[in-house]
Short mmCIF file of C-alpha atoms in Angstrom, two decimals:
data_model
loop_
_atom_site.label_atom_id
_atom_site.label_comp_id
_atom_site.label_asym_id
_atom_site.label_seq_id
_atom_site.Cartn_x
_atom_site.Cartn_y
_atom_site.Cartn_z
CA MET A 1 0.04 0.17 0.06
CA ASN A 2 0.68 3.26 -0.92
CA VAL A 3 1.35 6.03 2.33
CA LEU A 4 2.53 8.38 -1.09
CA GLU A 5 1.89 8.76 -4.70
CA ILE A 6 2.40 12.20 -6.91
CA LYS A 7 2.31 12.16 -10.49
CA ASN A 8 4.06 14.12 -12.99
CA LEU A 9 4.24 16.86 -10.50
CA ARG A 10 4.89 20.64 -11.71
CA LYS A 11 6.01 23.10 -10.13
CA ALA A 12 7.58 26.52 -11.80
CA TYR A 13 8.93 29.91 -9.91
CA GLY A 14 8.59 32.60 -12.73
CA LYS A 15 10.09 31.65 -15.94
CA LYS A 16 12.36 28.27 -14.39
CA ILE A 17 10.33 24.90 -14.15
CA ALA A 18 11.44 23.96 -9.99
CA VAL A 19 9.41 20.71 -10.22
CA ASP A 20 9.36 19.30 -13.85
CA GLY A 21 6.38 16.31 -14.12
CA VAL A 22 7.78 14.20 -11.34
CA SER A 23 6.14 11.03 -9.91
CA PHE A 24 7.30 8.45 -7.49
CA ALA A 25 5.00 7.37 -4.93
CA VAL A 26 6.34 5.76 -1.47
CA GLU A 27 5.54 2.38 -0.32
CA GLU A 28 4.51 1.71 4.12
CA GLY A 29 6.99 1.18 5.92
CA GLU A 30 9.93 2.22 3.74
CA ILE A 31 13.12 4.67 3.64
CA PHE A 32 12.56 5.73 0.08
CA GLY A 33 15.30 8.65 -0.37
CA LEU A 34 15.30 11.74 -2.80
CA LEU A 35 19.05 12.27 -4.32
CA GLY A 36 19.77 15.16 -6.08
CA PRO A 37 21.93 18.35 -5.94
CA ASN A 38 20.81 21.03 -4.53
CA GLY A 39 18.79 22.94 -6.68
CA ALA A 40 17.39 19.82 -8.32
CA GLY A 41 14.38 20.50 -7.21
CA LYS A 42 14.55 18.28 -4.08
CA THR A 43 13.58 20.45 -0.98
CA THR A 44 10.61 22.28 -3.31
CA THR A 45 8.69 18.56 -4.11
CA MET A 46 8.84 17.96 -0.38
CA GLU A 47 7.52 21.32 0.27
CA ILE A 48 4.67 20.08 -1.80
CA LEU A 49 4.68 17.56 -0.10
CA GLU A 50 5.10 19.36 3.66
CA GLY A 51 1.95 21.68 2.47
CA LEU A 52 4.14 24.60 2.11
CA LYS A 53 3.67 25.51 -0.97
CA SER A 54 0.95 24.45 -3.83
CA ALA A 55 1.90 22.61 -6.22
CA ASP A 56 1.13 24.19 -10.57
CA GLU A 57 -0.04 21.02 -12.10
CA GLY A 58 -0.09 17.14 -10.84
CA LYS A 59 -1.65 14.53 -8.49
CA ILE A 60 -0.58 13.65 -5.54
CA LYS A 61 -2.18 11.25 -2.67
CA ILE A 62 -0.50 11.65 1.33
CA VAL A 63 -1.94 11.15 4.92
CA PRO A 64 -3.35 13.92 5.82
CA LYS A 65 -0.72 16.54 8.21
CA SER A 66 -2.40 14.69 11.73
CA GLU A 67 -0.49 11.39 10.44
CA MET A 68 2.44 13.62 8.67
CA GLY A 69 5.90 14.02 11.10
CA VAL A 70 8.11 16.71 9.60
CA VAL A 71 12.14 17.19 10.37
CA LEU A 72 13.21 20.45 8.73
CA GLN A 73 16.44 21.23 7.89
CA THR A 74 16.92 24.18 10.15
CA THR A 75 14.69 23.15 12.61
CA GLY A 76 12.69 25.29 13.51
CA PHE A 77 11.44 25.72 17.91
CA LEU A 78 10.74 28.65 19.43
CA PRO A 79 14.16 29.29 21.64
CA GLU A 80 12.86 31.09 24.90
CA LEU A 81 10.94 27.95 26.19
CA THR A 82 11.92 24.22 27.37
CA LEU A 83 11.41 21.14 25.84
CA ARG A 84 9.23 20.38 28.16
CA GLU A 85 6.79 23.39 26.71
CA LEU A 86 7.41 22.62 23.62
CA LEU A 87 6.62 19.58 23.21
CA GLU A 88 3.69 20.01 24.48
CA LEU A 89 2.78 22.79 22.80
CA MET A 90 3.61 20.94 19.35
CA VAL A 91 0.71 17.52 20.67
CA SER A 92 -1.45 19.82 21.52
CA PHE A 93 -2.36 20.89 17.44
CA TYR A 94 -2.49 16.80 16.52
CA PRO A 95 -5.60 14.82 17.73
CA LYS A 96 -2.45 11.40 18.81
CA SER A 97 -0.43 11.90 21.20
CA ARG A 98 2.62 9.67 22.75
CA ASP A 99 4.04 9.78 26.51
CA LEU A 100 6.25 12.36 26.60
CA LYS A 101 8.22 11.40 28.95
CA GLU A 102 8.84 7.63 27.52
CA LEU A 103 9.86 9.72 24.25
CA ALA A 104 12.12 11.38 25.88
CA GLU A 105 13.33 8.95 28.21
CA GLU A 106 14.02 6.81 24.17
CA PHE A 107 15.78 9.82 22.16
CA ASP A 108 18.34 10.75 25.79
CA LEU A 109 17.02 14.10 26.24
CA ALA A 110 15.00 12.91 29.54
CA PRO A 111 17.62 15.43 31.53
CA LEU A 112 17.06 18.49 29.16
CA LEU A 113 13.22 19.05 28.94
CA SER A 114 12.99 21.56 31.42
CA ARG A 115 15.66 23.02 29.49
CA ARG A 116 14.70 25.55 26.76
CA TYR A 117 15.40 25.18 23.63
CA SER A 118 18.59 27.39 22.85
CA GLU A 119 20.60 26.25 25.26
CA LEU A 120 20.40 23.15 22.99
CA SER A 121 24.09 21.48 20.84
CA GLY A 122 24.05 21.00 17.71
CA GLY A 123 23.53 16.92 18.20
CA GLN A 124 20.78 17.31 20.87
CA LYS A 125 19.57 20.40 18.76
CA GLN A 126 18.35 17.51 16.22
CA ARG A 127 17.72 14.58 18.40
CA PHE A 128 15.10 16.50 19.64
CA ALA A 129 13.65 18.05 16.59
CA LEU A 130 13.47 13.56 15.18
CA ALA A 131 11.44 13.40 19.17
CA ALA A 132 9.05 16.40 18.91
CA ALA A 133 8.37 14.55 15.03
CA LEU A 134 7.06 11.64 16.26
CA ALA A 135 5.47 12.83 19.48
CA HIS A 136 2.17 12.50 17.92
CA GLU A 137 2.98 9.01 16.38
CA PRO A 138 2.51 9.60 12.65
CA ARG A 139 2.49 7.11 9.96
CA LEU A 140 4.83 9.22 7.48
CA LEU A 141 7.99 11.45 8.64
CA ILE A 142 9.32 13.37 5.81
CA LEU A 143 12.89 14.62 6.77
CA ASP A 144 15.07 17.26 4.37
CA GLU A 145 18.13 16.88 4.31
CA PRO A 146 18.09 16.20 8.35
CA THR A 147 22.13 15.42 8.70
CA VAL A 148 23.77 18.64 7.38
CA GLY A 149 26.19 20.34 9.84
CA LEU A 150 26.09 17.65 12.19
CA ASP A 151 29.49 15.46 12.43
CA PRO A 152 29.34 12.57 11.60
CA ALA A 153 28.96 10.32 15.15
CA VAL A 154 25.24 12.68 15.31
CA ARG A 155 25.00 12.06 11.91
CA GLN A 156 25.49 8.50 11.86
CA LYS A 157 23.32 8.10 15.79
CA PHE A 158 20.93 9.91 14.11
CA TRP A 159 20.31 7.11 11.12
CA GLU A 160 20.76 3.75 13.34
CA THR A 161 17.34 5.90 14.78
CA ILE A 162 16.06 6.34 11.44
CA LEU A 163 16.46 2.15 10.62
CA ASN A 164 14.83 1.54 14.07
CA LEU A 165 11.69 3.93 13.16
CA ARG A 166 11.84 1.81 10.02
CA LYS A 167 12.02 -1.54 12.23
CA GLN A 168 9.01 -0.29 14.12
CA GLY A 169 7.28 0.42 10.69
CA LEU A 170 7.21 3.44 10.39
CA THR A 171 7.06 4.91 6.50
CA ILE A 172 10.23 7.02 5.73
CA LEU A 173 11.15 10.01 2.55
CA LEU A 174 13.78 11.89 2.77
CA THR A 175 16.53 13.69 1.20
CA THR A 176 19.74 13.74 1.18
CA HIS A 177 22.53 14.42 -0.48
CA TYR A 178 25.29 12.97 0.82
CA MET A 179 24.85 8.80 -2.01
CA GLU A 180 27.00 7.12 1.08
CA GLU A 181 24.02 8.12 4.18
CA ALA A 182 21.55 7.35 1.38
CA GLU A 183 22.97 4.50 0.25
CA ILE A 184 22.85 2.80 2.95
CA VAL A 185 19.81 3.84 5.19
CA CYS A 186 17.14 4.23 1.99
CA ASP A 187 15.53 1.36 0.29
CA ARG A 188 14.60 2.08 -2.03
CA VAL A 189 16.15 5.87 -3.48
CA ALA A 190 15.06 8.14 -6.74
CA ILE A 191 17.51 10.85 -8.30
CA ILE A 192 16.06 14.00 -8.89
CA ASP A 193 17.81 16.24 -11.22
CA ASN A 194 16.98 19.81 -12.97
CA GLY A 195 13.40 18.86 -11.67
CA LYS A 196 13.33 15.40 -13.48
CA ILE A 197 13.47 11.88 -11.94
CA LEU A 198 15.79 10.31 -13.45
CA ALA A 199 15.46 6.93 -11.82
CA ILE A 200 13.97 5.17 -9.31
CA GLU A 201 15.81 1.53 -7.47
CA LYS A 202 17.26 -0.05 -4.96
CA PRO A 203 20.26 1.16 -4.89
CA ILE A 204 22.37 -1.95 -5.14
CA LYS A 205 20.71 -2.16 -7.75
CA LEU A 206 20.56 1.31 -9.75
CA ILE A 207 24.79 1.35 -9.05
CA ASN A 208 24.43 -2.46 -10.81
CA SER A 209 22.20 -1.64 -12.94
CA LEU A 210 24.28 1.05 -15.33
CA GLY A 211 27.44 -1.43 -15.72
CA ILE A 212 29.59 1.06 -13.74
CA VAL A 213 33.40 0.37 -12.67
CA SER A 214 34.65 -0.42 -8.77
CA ARG A 215 38.77 0.06 -9.07
CA ILE A 216 41.25 -2.20 -7.71
CA LYS A 217 44.23 -0.06 -6.37
CA PHE A 218 47.53 -1.82 -4.93
CA MET A 219 51.45 -1.23 -5.64
CA SER A 220 53.48 -3.74 -6.96
CA SER A 221 57.63 -3.60 -5.71
CA LYS A 222 58.57 -5.10 -8.93
CA PRO A 223 57.54 -3.19 -12.17
CA LEU A 224 54.51 -5.22 -13.76
CA LYS A 225 53.80 -6.32 -17.45
CA LEU A 226 50.60 -4.03 -17.62
CA GLY A 227 49.07 -7.37 -20.72
CA GLU A 228 49.56 -9.58 -17.63
CA LEU A 229 46.67 -7.68 -15.77
CA GLU A 230 45.14 -6.91 -18.73
CA SER A 231 44.53 -10.59 -19.45
CA LEU A 232 42.57 -11.69 -15.99
CA PRO A 233 39.05 -12.24 -15.81
CA GLY A 234 36.69 -9.56 -15.39
CA ILE A 235 39.24 -6.85 -15.88
CA LEU A 236 38.18 -3.98 -18.04
CA SER A 237 41.88 -1.43 -18.20
CA VAL A 238 45.41 -1.26 -16.17
CA ARG A 239 46.46 2.19 -15.74
CA ARG A 240 49.81 2.54 -13.92
CA GLU A 241 51.01 5.57 -11.98
CA ARG A 242 54.28 5.80 -10.39
CA TYR A 243 54.20 2.72 -8.40
CA THR A 244 50.80 2.35 -7.78
CA TYR A 245 48.26 0.33 -10.29
CA ASP A 246 44.49 1.14 -11.30
CA LEU A 247 42.46 -1.74 -12.46
CA GLU A 248 39.03 -1.14 -13.38
CA THR A 249 36.05 -3.95 -13.41
CA GLU A 250 33.07 -4.56 -13.85
CA THR A 251 32.94 -7.77 -11.19
CA PRO A 252 35.25 -6.06 -8.34
CA GLU A 253 35.01 -9.31 -6.18
CA GLU A 254 35.92 -12.26 -9.44
CA SER A 255 38.65 -9.94 -10.40
CA LEU A 256 40.27 -9.41 -6.89
CA ARG A 257 40.69 -13.35 -6.49
CA GLU A 258 42.37 -13.35 -9.85
CA LEU A 259 44.31 -11.40 -8.62
CA LEU A 260 45.66 -12.60 -4.90
CA GLU A 261 45.73 -16.30 -7.75
CA TRP A 262 48.46 -14.62 -10.09
CA GLU A 263 50.18 -12.93 -6.74
CA LYS A 264 50.75 -16.36 -5.67
CA LYS A 265 52.97 -16.54 -9.11
CA PHE A 266 53.96 -13.74 -9.19
CA SER A 267 58.18 -12.74 -7.85
CA GLY A 268 57.46 -9.78 -6.04
CA LYS A 269 54.58 -8.56 -3.63
CA ILE A 270 51.40 -6.59 -4.18
CA PHE A 271 50.61 -4.08 -0.83
CA ASN A 272 48.13 -1.24 -0.42
CA LEU A 273 45.85 -3.03 -1.71
CA GLN A 274 42.39 -1.49 -2.39
CA VAL A 275 38.56 -2.30 -3.06
CA GLN A 276 36.83 0.51 -4.75
CA GLN A 277 32.92 -0.25 -5.24
CA ALA A 278 30.70 2.40 -7.29
CA THR A 279 28.28 4.21 -5.11
CA LEU A 280 25.72 6.04 -5.90
CA ASP A 281 27.37 9.06 -6.29
CA ASP A 282 29.28 6.84 -9.33
CA VAL A 283 25.50 6.18 -10.74
CA PHE A 284 24.80 10.26 -10.14
CA LEU A 285 27.73 10.60 -12.57
CA LYS A 286 26.72 8.70 -14.58
CA LEU A 287 23.25 9.71 -15.25
CA THR A 288 23.67 13.45 -15.52
CA GLY A 289 26.93 13.82 -16.15
CA HIS A 290 27.86 15.90 -13.29
CA ASN A 291 28.68 15.85 -10.21
CA LEU A 292 26.13 15.31 -7.22
CA ARG A 293 27.77 18.51 -5.77
CA GLU A 294 28.86 20.89 -8.03
CA MET B 1 -4.53 27.36 20.32
CA LEU B 2 -4.78 28.59 24.14
CA LYS B 3 -1.51 26.44 24.58
CA LEU B 4 -0.02 28.88 21.11
CA THR B 5 -1.24 31.61 23.35
CA VAL B 6 0.51 31.06 26.55
CA ALA B 7 3.12 30.07 24.30
CA PHE B 8 3.19 33.27 22.72
CA LEU B 9 2.67 34.50 26.70
CA LYS B 10 6.00 32.90 28.07
CA ILE B 11 8.08 34.07 25.61
CA PHE B 12 7.49 37.31 26.12
CA PHE B 13 7.48 36.99 29.75
CA ARG B 14 11.00 35.74 29.61
CA ASN B 15 12.36 38.56 27.73
CA GLY B 16 13.31 41.21 28.49
CA ARG B 17 13.86 43.62 26.41
CA ALA B 18 9.43 43.25 25.46
CA ILE B 19 8.87 44.08 28.81
CA PHE B 20 11.20 46.74 29.00
CA PHE B 21 9.52 48.28 25.68
CA ALA B 22 6.01 47.50 26.71
CA VAL B 23 5.55 47.92 30.01
CA PHE B 24 8.46 49.86 31.52
CA LEU B 25 9.01 52.45 28.85
CA PRO B 26 5.34 53.76 28.04
CA SER B 27 5.09 54.03 32.00
CA ALA B 28 8.06 56.27 32.05
CA ILE B 29 7.05 58.20 28.82
CA PHE B 30 3.92 58.81 30.78
CA ALA B 31 5.80 59.88 33.75
CA ILE B 32 8.13 62.48 33.04
CA LEU B 33 6.17 64.37 30.06
CA ALA B 34 3.24 64.71 33.32
CA LEU B 35 6.40 66.31 35.43
CA LEU B 36 6.89 68.55 32.48
CA ASN B 37 3.35 68.95 33.12
CA LEU B 38 3.21 71.48 29.22
CA GLU B 39 -0.17 72.27 30.25
CA GLY B 40 0.89 76.14 29.85
CA ILE B 41 2.63 75.04 26.12
CA ILE B 42 -0.09 73.72 24.06
CA ARG B 43 -3.97 73.85 23.76
CA PHE B 44 -6.63 71.65 26.00
CA GLY B 45 -9.21 73.12 26.76
CA ASP B 46 -11.12 73.01 29.77
CA ALA B 47 -12.39 69.38 29.85
CA VAL B 48 -8.22 67.75 31.32
CA SER B 49 -5.85 68.12 33.20
CA TYR B 50 -2.46 67.82 31.37
CA SER B 51 -1.56 64.33 32.95
CA ASP B 52 -5.68 62.84 32.56
CA TYR B 53 -5.25 63.94 28.51
CA LEU B 54 -1.17 62.40 28.19
CA LEU B 55 -2.43 59.52 29.81
CA VAL B 56 -5.21 58.03 27.30
CA GLY B 57 -2.16 59.25 24.59
CA VAL B 58 0.44 56.68 26.11
CA ILE B 59 -2.59 53.89 26.77
CA ALA B 60 -2.81 54.62 23.09
CA LEU B 61 0.75 54.91 22.22
CA ALA B 62 1.47 51.97 24.11
CA VAL B 63 -1.45 49.16 22.52
CA MET B 64 -0.09 50.71 18.97
CA GLN B 65 3.69 50.68 20.02
CA THR B 66 3.18 46.24 21.37
CA GLY B 67 0.95 46.23 17.79
CA ILE B 68 3.69 46.80 15.14
CA TYR B 69 6.77 46.21 16.52
CA THR B 70 6.78 43.45 19.04
CA ALA B 71 4.34 42.04 16.72
CA SER B 72 6.82 42.99 13.41
CA TYR B 73 10.15 41.54 14.53
CA SER B 74 8.69 39.10 16.74
CA LEU B 75 7.43 37.71 14.06
CA ILE B 76 10.29 38.30 12.24
CA ASP B 77 12.46 36.36 14.27
CA LEU B 78 9.52 33.61 13.53
CA LYS B 79 9.92 33.94 10.05
CA ARG B 80 13.79 33.69 10.02
CA SER B 81 14.05 30.92 12.46
CA GLN B 82 11.79 28.82 10.62
CA VAL B 83 9.39 27.58 13.63
CA LEU B 84 6.65 29.65 11.08
CA LYS B 85 7.40 27.12 8.64
CA ARG B 86 7.94 24.24 11.24
CA LEU B 87 3.86 25.20 12.82
CA ALA B 88 2.95 25.44 8.80
CA VAL B 89 3.90 21.56 8.06
CA SER B 90 1.70 20.50 11.75
CA PRO B 91 -2.60 20.35 11.71
CA LEU B 92 -2.39 24.15 13.44
CA THR B 93 -4.33 26.30 10.83
CA ARG B 94 -3.31 30.13 9.98
CA GLY B 95 -6.15 31.28 11.05
CA GLN B 96 -5.50 30.12 14.29
CA PHE B 97 -1.52 31.40 14.55
CA LEU B 98 -2.91 34.81 13.67
CA VAL B 99 -5.37 34.05 16.45
CA ALA B 100 -3.39 33.51 19.32
CA GLN B 101 -0.92 35.82 18.07
CA ILE B 102 -3.54 39.00 18.93
CA LEU B 103 -5.71 37.07 21.60
CA SER B 104 -1.53 37.14 23.72
CA ARG B 105 -0.98 40.66 22.33
CA PHE B 106 -3.80 41.40 24.16
CA CYS B 107 -2.48 40.19 26.80
CA VAL B 108 -0.06 42.30 26.71
CA ALA B 109 -1.57 45.43 26.11
CA CYS B 110 -4.28 44.67 29.06
CA LEU B 111 -0.90 44.68 31.12
CA GLN B 112 0.58 47.68 29.57
CA VAL B 113 -2.31 49.26 30.10
CA LEU B 114 -3.30 48.38 33.51
CA VAL B 115 0.50 49.44 35.02
CA LEU B 116 -0.43 53.24 33.52
CA LEU B 117 -3.82 53.47 34.84
CA LEU B 118 -2.61 52.68 38.33
CA LEU B 119 0.84 55.10 37.65
CA GLY B 120 -2.09 57.47 36.99
CA THR B 121 -4.35 56.97 39.17
CA PHE B 122 -2.50 56.60 42.04
CA VAL B 123 0.85 59.36 41.93
CA PHE B 124 0.34 61.82 38.82
CA ASP B 125 -4.07 62.02 40.82
CA VAL B 126 -6.06 61.34 37.12
CA SER B 127 -9.46 60.84 37.77
CA LEU B 128 -10.79 57.68 35.65
CA ARG B 129 -14.81 58.13 34.85
CA SER B 130 -16.00 54.34 34.07
CA LEU B 131 -13.46 51.49 32.60
CA TRP B 132 -16.16 49.59 30.17
CA ALA B 133 -15.35 50.17 27.09
CA ALA B 134 -10.88 50.42 28.05
CA PRO B 135 -10.95 46.22 27.08
CA ILE B 136 -13.21 46.12 23.56
CA LEU B 137 -11.51 49.88 22.21
CA VAL B 138 -8.33 48.56 23.79
CA PHE B 139 -8.96 45.44 21.62
CA LEU B 140 -10.12 46.97 18.65
CA GLY B 141 -6.44 49.21 18.62
CA SER B 142 -4.31 46.38 19.30
CA ALA B 143 -5.93 44.33 16.84
CA VAL B 144 -5.85 46.75 13.90
CA PHE B 145 -1.98 48.18 15.33
CA LEU B 146 -0.72 44.53 15.06
CA ASN B 147 -1.92 43.79 12.48
CA PHE B 148 -0.32 46.63 10.91
CA GLY B 149 2.34 44.08 13.02
CA PHE B 150 1.44 41.16 10.15
CA LEU B 151 1.52 43.07 7.26
CA ILE B 152 5.31 44.85 8.02
CA ALA B 153 6.45 41.49 8.38
CA SER B 154 5.48 39.29 5.73
CA ILE B 155 7.11 41.66 3.60
CA ALA B 156 9.87 42.59 5.05
CA ARG B 157 12.62 39.87 5.22
CA ASP B 158 14.59 41.34 8.40
CA TYR B 159 15.25 43.77 11.24
CA GLU B 160 16.20 46.48 8.37
CA GLU B 161 13.22 46.53 5.67
CA ALA B 162 11.40 45.79 8.91
CA ALA B 163 12.81 49.10 10.17
CA PRO B 164 11.06 51.91 8.08
CA TYR B 165 7.59 50.53 7.50
CA THR B 166 7.36 50.20 11.56
CA SER B 167 8.55 53.89 11.46
CA ILE B 168 6.38 54.82 8.83
CA VAL B 169 3.48 54.16 10.61
CA GLY B 170 4.09 54.54 13.96
CA LEU B 171 5.55 57.95 13.77
CA THR B 172 2.36 58.66 11.26
CA SER B 173 0.07 57.23 13.99
CA MET B 174 2.63 59.49 17.13
CA PHE B 175 1.97 62.35 15.24
CA LEU B 176 -1.88 62.32 14.52
CA GLY B 177 -2.86 59.86 16.73
CA ASP B 178 -3.74 63.13 19.78
CA VAL B 179 -1.25 61.81 21.69
CA PHE B 180 1.19 64.10 23.45
CA PHE B 181 -0.71 66.62 21.81
CA PRO B 182 -4.43 66.84 20.42
CA VAL B 183 -4.09 67.64 16.60
CA ALA B 184 -7.16 70.02 17.04
CA ASN B 185 -3.47 72.26 17.33
CA LEU B 186 -2.37 71.43 13.75
CA PRO B 187 -4.04 73.15 10.09
CA ARG B 188 -7.15 71.85 9.25
CA GLU B 189 -6.23 69.53 5.91
CA LEU B 190 -3.65 67.75 8.85
CA ALA B 191 -6.31 67.50 11.58
CA ARG B 192 -8.79 66.27 8.95
CA ILE B 193 -6.45 63.22 7.83
CA ALA B 194 -6.19 62.43 11.71
CA ASP B 195 -9.60 62.03 11.73
CA PHE B 196 -9.45 58.46 9.42
CA LEU B 197 -6.18 57.25 10.53
CA PRO B 198 -6.48 54.67 13.56
CA LEU B 199 -5.13 55.86 16.62
CA LYS B 200 -6.57 59.61 17.11
CA PRO B 201 -10.38 57.42 17.04
CA LEU B 202 -8.13 55.44 19.54
CA SER B 203 -7.66 57.33 21.56
CA GLN B 204 -10.07 60.38 21.87
CA SER B 205 -12.67 57.28 22.31
CA LEU B 206 -9.87 56.02 25.00
CA ARG B 207 -10.72 59.52 26.36
CA PHE B 208 -14.61 60.02 25.88
CA PHE B 209 -15.15 56.71 28.17
CA LEU B 210 -12.51 57.03 30.61
CA LEU B 211 -12.04 60.57 31.24
CA GLY B 212 -15.20 61.77 29.84
CA VAL B 213 -14.21 63.78 27.90
CA PRO B 214 -16.80 64.77 25.13
CA THR B 215 -15.64 64.35 21.56
CA PRO B 216 -16.90 65.68 18.44
CA ASP B 217 -18.01 62.23 16.84
CA LEU B 218 -18.05 59.43 18.05
CA GLN B 219 -19.57 57.38 16.48
CA GLN B 220 -17.20 57.95 13.40
CA ASP B 221 -14.43 57.19 15.64
CA LEU B 222 -15.36 54.02 16.37
CA ALA B 223 -16.68 53.28 13.18
CA VAL B 224 -13.49 54.30 11.38
CA LEU B 225 -11.54 51.15 13.91
CA ILE B 226 -14.23 48.85 13.48
CA LEU B 227 -13.61 49.46 9.58
CA TRP B 228 -9.43 49.69 10.72
CA PHE B 229 -10.28 46.02 12.40
CA PHE B 230 -11.51 43.80 9.02
CA GLY B 231 -10.14 45.72 6.36
CA MET B 232 -5.61 45.30 8.58
CA PHE B 233 -7.99 41.47 9.60
CA LEU B 234 -8.57 40.65 5.92
CA LEU B 235 -5.26 42.34 4.10
CA SER B 236 -3.00 40.44 6.99
CA TRP B 237 -4.68 37.45 6.65
CA PHE B 238 -4.15 37.90 2.81
CA ILE B 239 -0.54 38.79 2.35
CA PHE B 240 0.97 36.37 5.22
CA SER B 241 -0.66 33.15 4.05
CA ARG B 242 -0.23 33.89 0.58
CA ARG B 243 3.58 35.25 1.54
CA VAL B 244 4.54 33.48 4.47
CA TYR B 245 1.84 30.80 6.39
CA ARG B 246 1.19 28.23 3.20
#
């Protein structure tokens, strides 16, 4: 069952078309990621779904606002109020409410409940924004670039929490331009660029389907013949840069096994062995012809 | 909605600067000017002493300032800190938001008026005739100016942009509002304009009800106030919902 379905969504600001015929559906219980660079139309799409903007064209089927929880890019809460006051205020807008004490404990916020929002650190604010978005037991959680500006440890903790929420059956729609995070967290991703959806797929399928190569890199104690490496199964090309050899392959696991077999007969040693898997970043580059962070 | 009203009030009372500007400053202006006693310089007529006149003028002024200045600046804060956006993604409607704002500002205005009235009656011997109409007039007045504030906050992106607008509304009203001196002393054309701006009808009708000062046309004053009330509410609602909170 779909919690959210949009068809042919369009939105223009004057002459600039921000969202150009976007369609996708989010199924109950999945984490769906909308990926793209700044200005791709992610935020506009999200704001239309959140009810902040109206679309020029298109059909939207989405749960009502009362069943939607939202974490905004910059989390806005009245800074002069304490966390307890804020939670009580926010749930008063909704028909349902969780036990707030329990909620606070779940998010490690219990000792901070009588602190004012303005006194929190970045990570604490983020935890609070998530807790506040969940206080009214939403069916759909919307996260708009939720980890921008947070340090890596906080980010990791945040995604762990998100994965836990999915286990509890929550449906999650998120945008991010951190591809590594999307790859780990999302069940499915939609790649968006210039207001258009280019692909919707499971991250791993997306990476595999496009025939994007992985790289095996290593250094060698003795010079190697490039031809010898090229003849190994699955290797597409070999390059040498000073002492580093750079092999391209579509089947990194197989090629690696073959390479290690070959090394046994090799009189020298290879070291600094690295495998670089194709990532969603590469998918993005392939689909759009430009880098995600450009 | 009631919770939001209380939240806005809490924010106000936790902000020392806001209390200073809304409560302390008007009282200080009143006290200083009342002590200066300008009776000899400006003509007031016989019906009223200067401190009587001034007390009601400063009440109207305070109601106006809370409306325009604190409302527009605090709304700009809410806009910039994304609080409005966060509220807009909840089921809270913009109508509820605006009503909560108006109710909380009305409470603040009541506090301002109360402090001024206490100061006036106990320290400066102002004798009040009746109080029953005061809350109604204060409500109308604060709602009118609050909506000016909303309008300014909807148009301006930050304090710098808001400042000229608040000054235009604030200074014009103050100058033509029967606050410190009767507009009747000014050239006829200006005095005529003042009749149709919101502050003079407010201070004039407040004087009528609080002090028993006769007014040339009470019905016109009330009609002007009520027209401003509805006009500004609709206008700020329209602009606010188009530009700020959808």
